[in-house]
Short mmCIF file of C-alpha atoms in Angstrom, two decimals:
data_model
loop_
_atom_site.label_atom_id
_atom_site.label_comp_id
_atom_site.label_asym_id
_atom_site.label_seq_id
_atom_site.Cartn_x
_atom_site.Cartn_y
_atom_site.Cartn_z
CA ARG A 1 2.58 1.58 8.01
CA PRO A 2 2.31 -0.11 4.71
CA GLY A 3 2.97 -3.22 4.10
CA PRO A 4 5.77 -4.42 1.09
CA PRO A 5 6.33 -1.55 -1.29
CA PRO A 6 3.54 -1.47 -3.89
CA ALA A 7 4.23 -2.58 -7.17
CA PRO A 8 5.30 -0.26 -10.00
CA THR A 9 2.16 0.99 -11.50
CA ALA A 10 3.29 2.54 -14.91
CA GLY A 11 6.39 1.14 -17.64
CA THR A 12 5.78 -2.62 -16.40
CA SER A 13 6.20 -4.73 -19.65
CA PRO A 14 3.91 -7.67 -20.36
CA ALA A 15 6.37 -9.54 -19.86
CA ALA A 16 7.73 -8.40 -16.51
CA THR A 17 4.21 -8.47 -14.98
CA ALA A 18 2.79 -11.91 -16.28
CA GLY A 19 5.42 -13.72 -14.71
CA THR A 20 5.22 -16.84 -17.27
CA GLY A 21 7.12 -17.49 -20.47
CA THR A 22 10.44 -16.78 -21.47
CA PRO A 23 12.05 -13.52 -20.30
CA PRO A 24 13.19 -10.99 -21.88
CA ASP A 25 16.82 -11.25 -22.78
CA ILE A 26 18.30 -8.59 -20.87
CA SER A 27 21.87 -8.59 -22.77
CA GLN A 28 20.53 -6.84 -25.47
CA MET A 29 19.14 -3.67 -23.17
CA SER A 30 20.73 -0.80 -21.54
CA PRO A 31 22.29 -1.45 -17.91
CA ILE A 32 19.02 0.86 -16.77
CA GLU A 33 16.80 -1.17 -18.95
CA ALA A 34 17.63 -4.41 -17.42
CA ALA A 35 17.77 -2.82 -13.82
CA ASP A 36 14.24 -1.94 -14.63
CA ARG A 37 12.65 -4.78 -15.94
CA LEU A 38 14.36 -6.81 -12.89
CA PHE A 39 12.89 -4.15 -11.23
CA ASN A 40 9.44 -4.55 -12.40
CA ARG A 41 9.40 -8.68 -12.16
CA VAL A 42 10.72 -8.77 -8.14
CA MET A 43 7.74 -5.96 -7.49
CA THR A 44 5.26 -8.08 -9.56
CA SER A 45 6.37 -11.28 -7.58
CA VAL A 46 5.98 -9.57 -4.53
CA THR A 47 2.69 -8.29 -4.93
CA ALA A 48 1.60 -11.80 -6.27
CA GLY A 49 2.55 -13.13 -3.15
CA ASP A 50 5.55 -15.44 -4.87
CA SER A 51 8.31 -15.12 -2.71
CA THR A 52 10.01 -17.76 -4.55
CA ALA A 53 11.02 -15.64 -7.43
CA ALA A 54 11.29 -12.28 -5.91
CA GLN A 55 13.95 -13.87 -3.47
CA GLN A 56 15.58 -15.11 -7.23
CA PHE A 57 15.63 -11.75 -8.99
CA LEU A 58 15.75 -9.88 -6.04
CA PRO A 59 20.09 -9.86 -6.15
CA MET A 60 20.07 -9.23 -9.63
CA ALA A 61 17.89 -6.32 -9.43
CA ILE A 62 19.74 -5.12 -6.39
CA ALA A 63 23.18 -5.48 -8.72
CA ALA A 64 21.92 -4.49 -12.02
CA TYR A 65 20.92 -1.10 -10.59
CA ASN A 66 24.46 -0.94 -8.78
CA ARG A 67 26.34 -1.23 -12.39
CA ALA A 68 23.93 1.27 -13.99
CA ARG A 69 24.91 3.86 -11.82
CA PRO A 70 25.22 7.14 -11.83
CA LEU A 71 21.47 6.87 -11.51
CA ASN A 72 18.47 9.22 -11.86
CA LEU A 73 16.25 9.70 -8.71
CA ASP A 74 13.85 6.98 -10.04
CA GLY A 75 16.59 4.32 -10.45
CA LEU A 76 17.55 5.29 -6.69
CA PHE A 77 13.72 4.70 -5.69
CA HIS A 78 13.87 1.61 -6.90
CA LEU A 79 16.66 0.74 -5.63
CA SER A 80 16.17 1.77 -1.82
CA MET A 81 12.90 -0.35 -2.46
CA LEU A 82 14.87 -2.85 -3.68
CA ASN A 83 16.84 -3.25 -0.51
CA ARG A 84 13.99 -2.66 1.46
CA THR A 85 12.05 -5.39 0.24
CA ALA A 86 15.77 -7.48 0.77
CA GLY A 87 15.82 -6.30 4.15
CA ASN A 88 19.00 -4.59 3.36
CA LEU A 89 17.57 -1.78 5.35
CA GLU A 90 20.93 0.63 5.69
CA ALA A 91 20.77 0.24 2.18
CA ALA A 92 17.61 1.08 1.95
CA LEU A 93 17.94 4.38 3.99
CA ASP A 94 21.58 4.96 1.96
CA ASN A 95 19.47 4.93 -1.23
CA ALA A 96 16.62 6.94 -0.37
CA LEU A 97 18.90 9.83 1.56
CA GLU A 98 20.19 9.98 -1.94
CA ILE A 99 17.79 10.99 -3.32
CA VAL A 100 16.61 13.32 -0.68
CA GLU A 101 20.02 15.16 -0.84
CA ALA A 102 19.95 15.96 -4.42
CA ASP A 103 16.15 17.21 -4.47
CA PRO A 104 14.81 17.57 -0.56
CA ASN A 105 11.29 17.59 -1.40
CA HIS A 106 11.22 14.84 -3.36
CA LEU A 107 8.26 13.04 -2.17
CA LEU A 108 9.36 9.11 -3.19
CA GLY A 109 12.62 9.97 -1.88
CA LEU A 110 10.89 11.37 1.53
CA ALA A 111 8.65 8.51 1.81
CA ALA A 112 11.36 5.47 0.81
CA ALA A 113 14.05 7.60 4.04
CA ALA A 114 10.77 7.39 6.03
CA GLU A 115 9.65 3.40 5.55
CA ALA A 116 13.43 2.46 5.78
CA ALA A 117 13.88 4.45 9.20
CA ILE A 118 10.49 2.91 10.94
CA GLU A 119 12.02 -0.26 10.29
CA LEU A 120 15.27 0.41 11.31
CA GLY A 121 13.16 1.71 14.67
CA GLU A 122 14.55 4.95 13.83
CA LEU A 123 11.45 6.81 14.30
CA ASP A 124 12.67 10.29 15.15
CA GLU A 125 14.73 10.35 11.58
CA ALA A 126 11.27 8.78 10.01
CA GLU A 127 9.10 11.68 11.86
CA THR A 128 11.60 14.33 10.33
CA HIS A 129 10.97 12.81 6.91
CA TYR A 130 7.46 12.56 6.90
CA ARG A 131 6.98 15.92 8.53
CA GLN A 132 8.98 17.06 5.18
CA LEU A 133 6.79 15.14 2.79
CA ALA A 134 4.11 16.47 4.44
CA ALA A 135 4.80 20.02 4.79
CA VAL A 136 5.38 20.33 0.76
CA TYR A 137 2.83 17.58 -0.27
CA ASP A 138 0.51 19.58 -2.09
CA GLU A 139 2.86 21.91 -4.04
CA GLU A 140 4.96 18.87 -4.97
CA SER A 141 2.83 16.08 -5.83
CA GLN A 142 1.82 19.15 -8.75
CA ARG A 143 5.09 18.60 -9.89
CA PRO A 144 5.57 17.22 -13.78
CA LEU A 145 8.24 14.64 -12.48
CA GLU A 146 8.50 11.43 -14.94
CA GLU A 147 8.85 9.46 -11.50
CA TYR A 148 5.59 10.86 -9.80
CA GLN A 149 3.53 10.05 -12.83
CA MET A 150 4.86 5.79 -13.06
CA HIS A 151 4.23 5.55 -9.76
CA SER A 152 1.07 7.92 -9.28
CA THR A 153 -0.94 5.17 -7.02
CA ILE A 154 2.31 5.32 -4.26
CA VAL A 155 1.97 9.25 -4.67
CA ASP A 156 -1.18 9.59 -4.24
CA VAL A 157 -1.63 8.34 -0.60
CA LEU A 158 2.30 9.61 0.42
CA LYS A 159 0.08 12.04 2.19
CA GLN A 160 -2.18 10.37 4.26
CA ASP A 161 1.09 7.80 5.52
CA ALA A 162 2.83 10.81 6.29
CA GLU A 163 -0.30 11.79 8.51
CA ARG A 164 -1.03 8.45 9.72
CA PHE A 165 2.78 8.02 11.43
CA LEU A 166 2.42 11.87 12.26
CA GLU A 167 -0.72 11.35 14.38
CA SER A 168 0.76 8.07 16.23
CA ARG A 169 3.73 10.14 17.80
#
């Protein structure tokens, strides 16, 4: 099973990834821009092993996404990842299920739901989501969704993650 959620692969600003210098002035951004910047900052910190910075920005990032509602599917995926990183597993699963409710074949939503369910010990629910992901992956991964492009390194390994989990069941 994969470890902590991977860092975003696109749309990350140099200021967010550098982890140094003056942070951007999010007061001049739209609510979703501010939330995305905070998401990038948290995920970059997690990837770099900087738990202090991640813990500092996690509550702000989660609150920012909640203020930016209604969220698109990518925003819900980000919120699910943040909640999972923070250990808010029920909230992470709820966010992922919002994606799946809106788009039952959405790869990022199915994967986020499966991973949150695994961490909650709800392996039957995880299996359901991973079975759906494996069934639709080839066709679904070809959809020209912005979030699939932005998180392409994640999307590229989702089928393998699903198959690995399903083989163990």
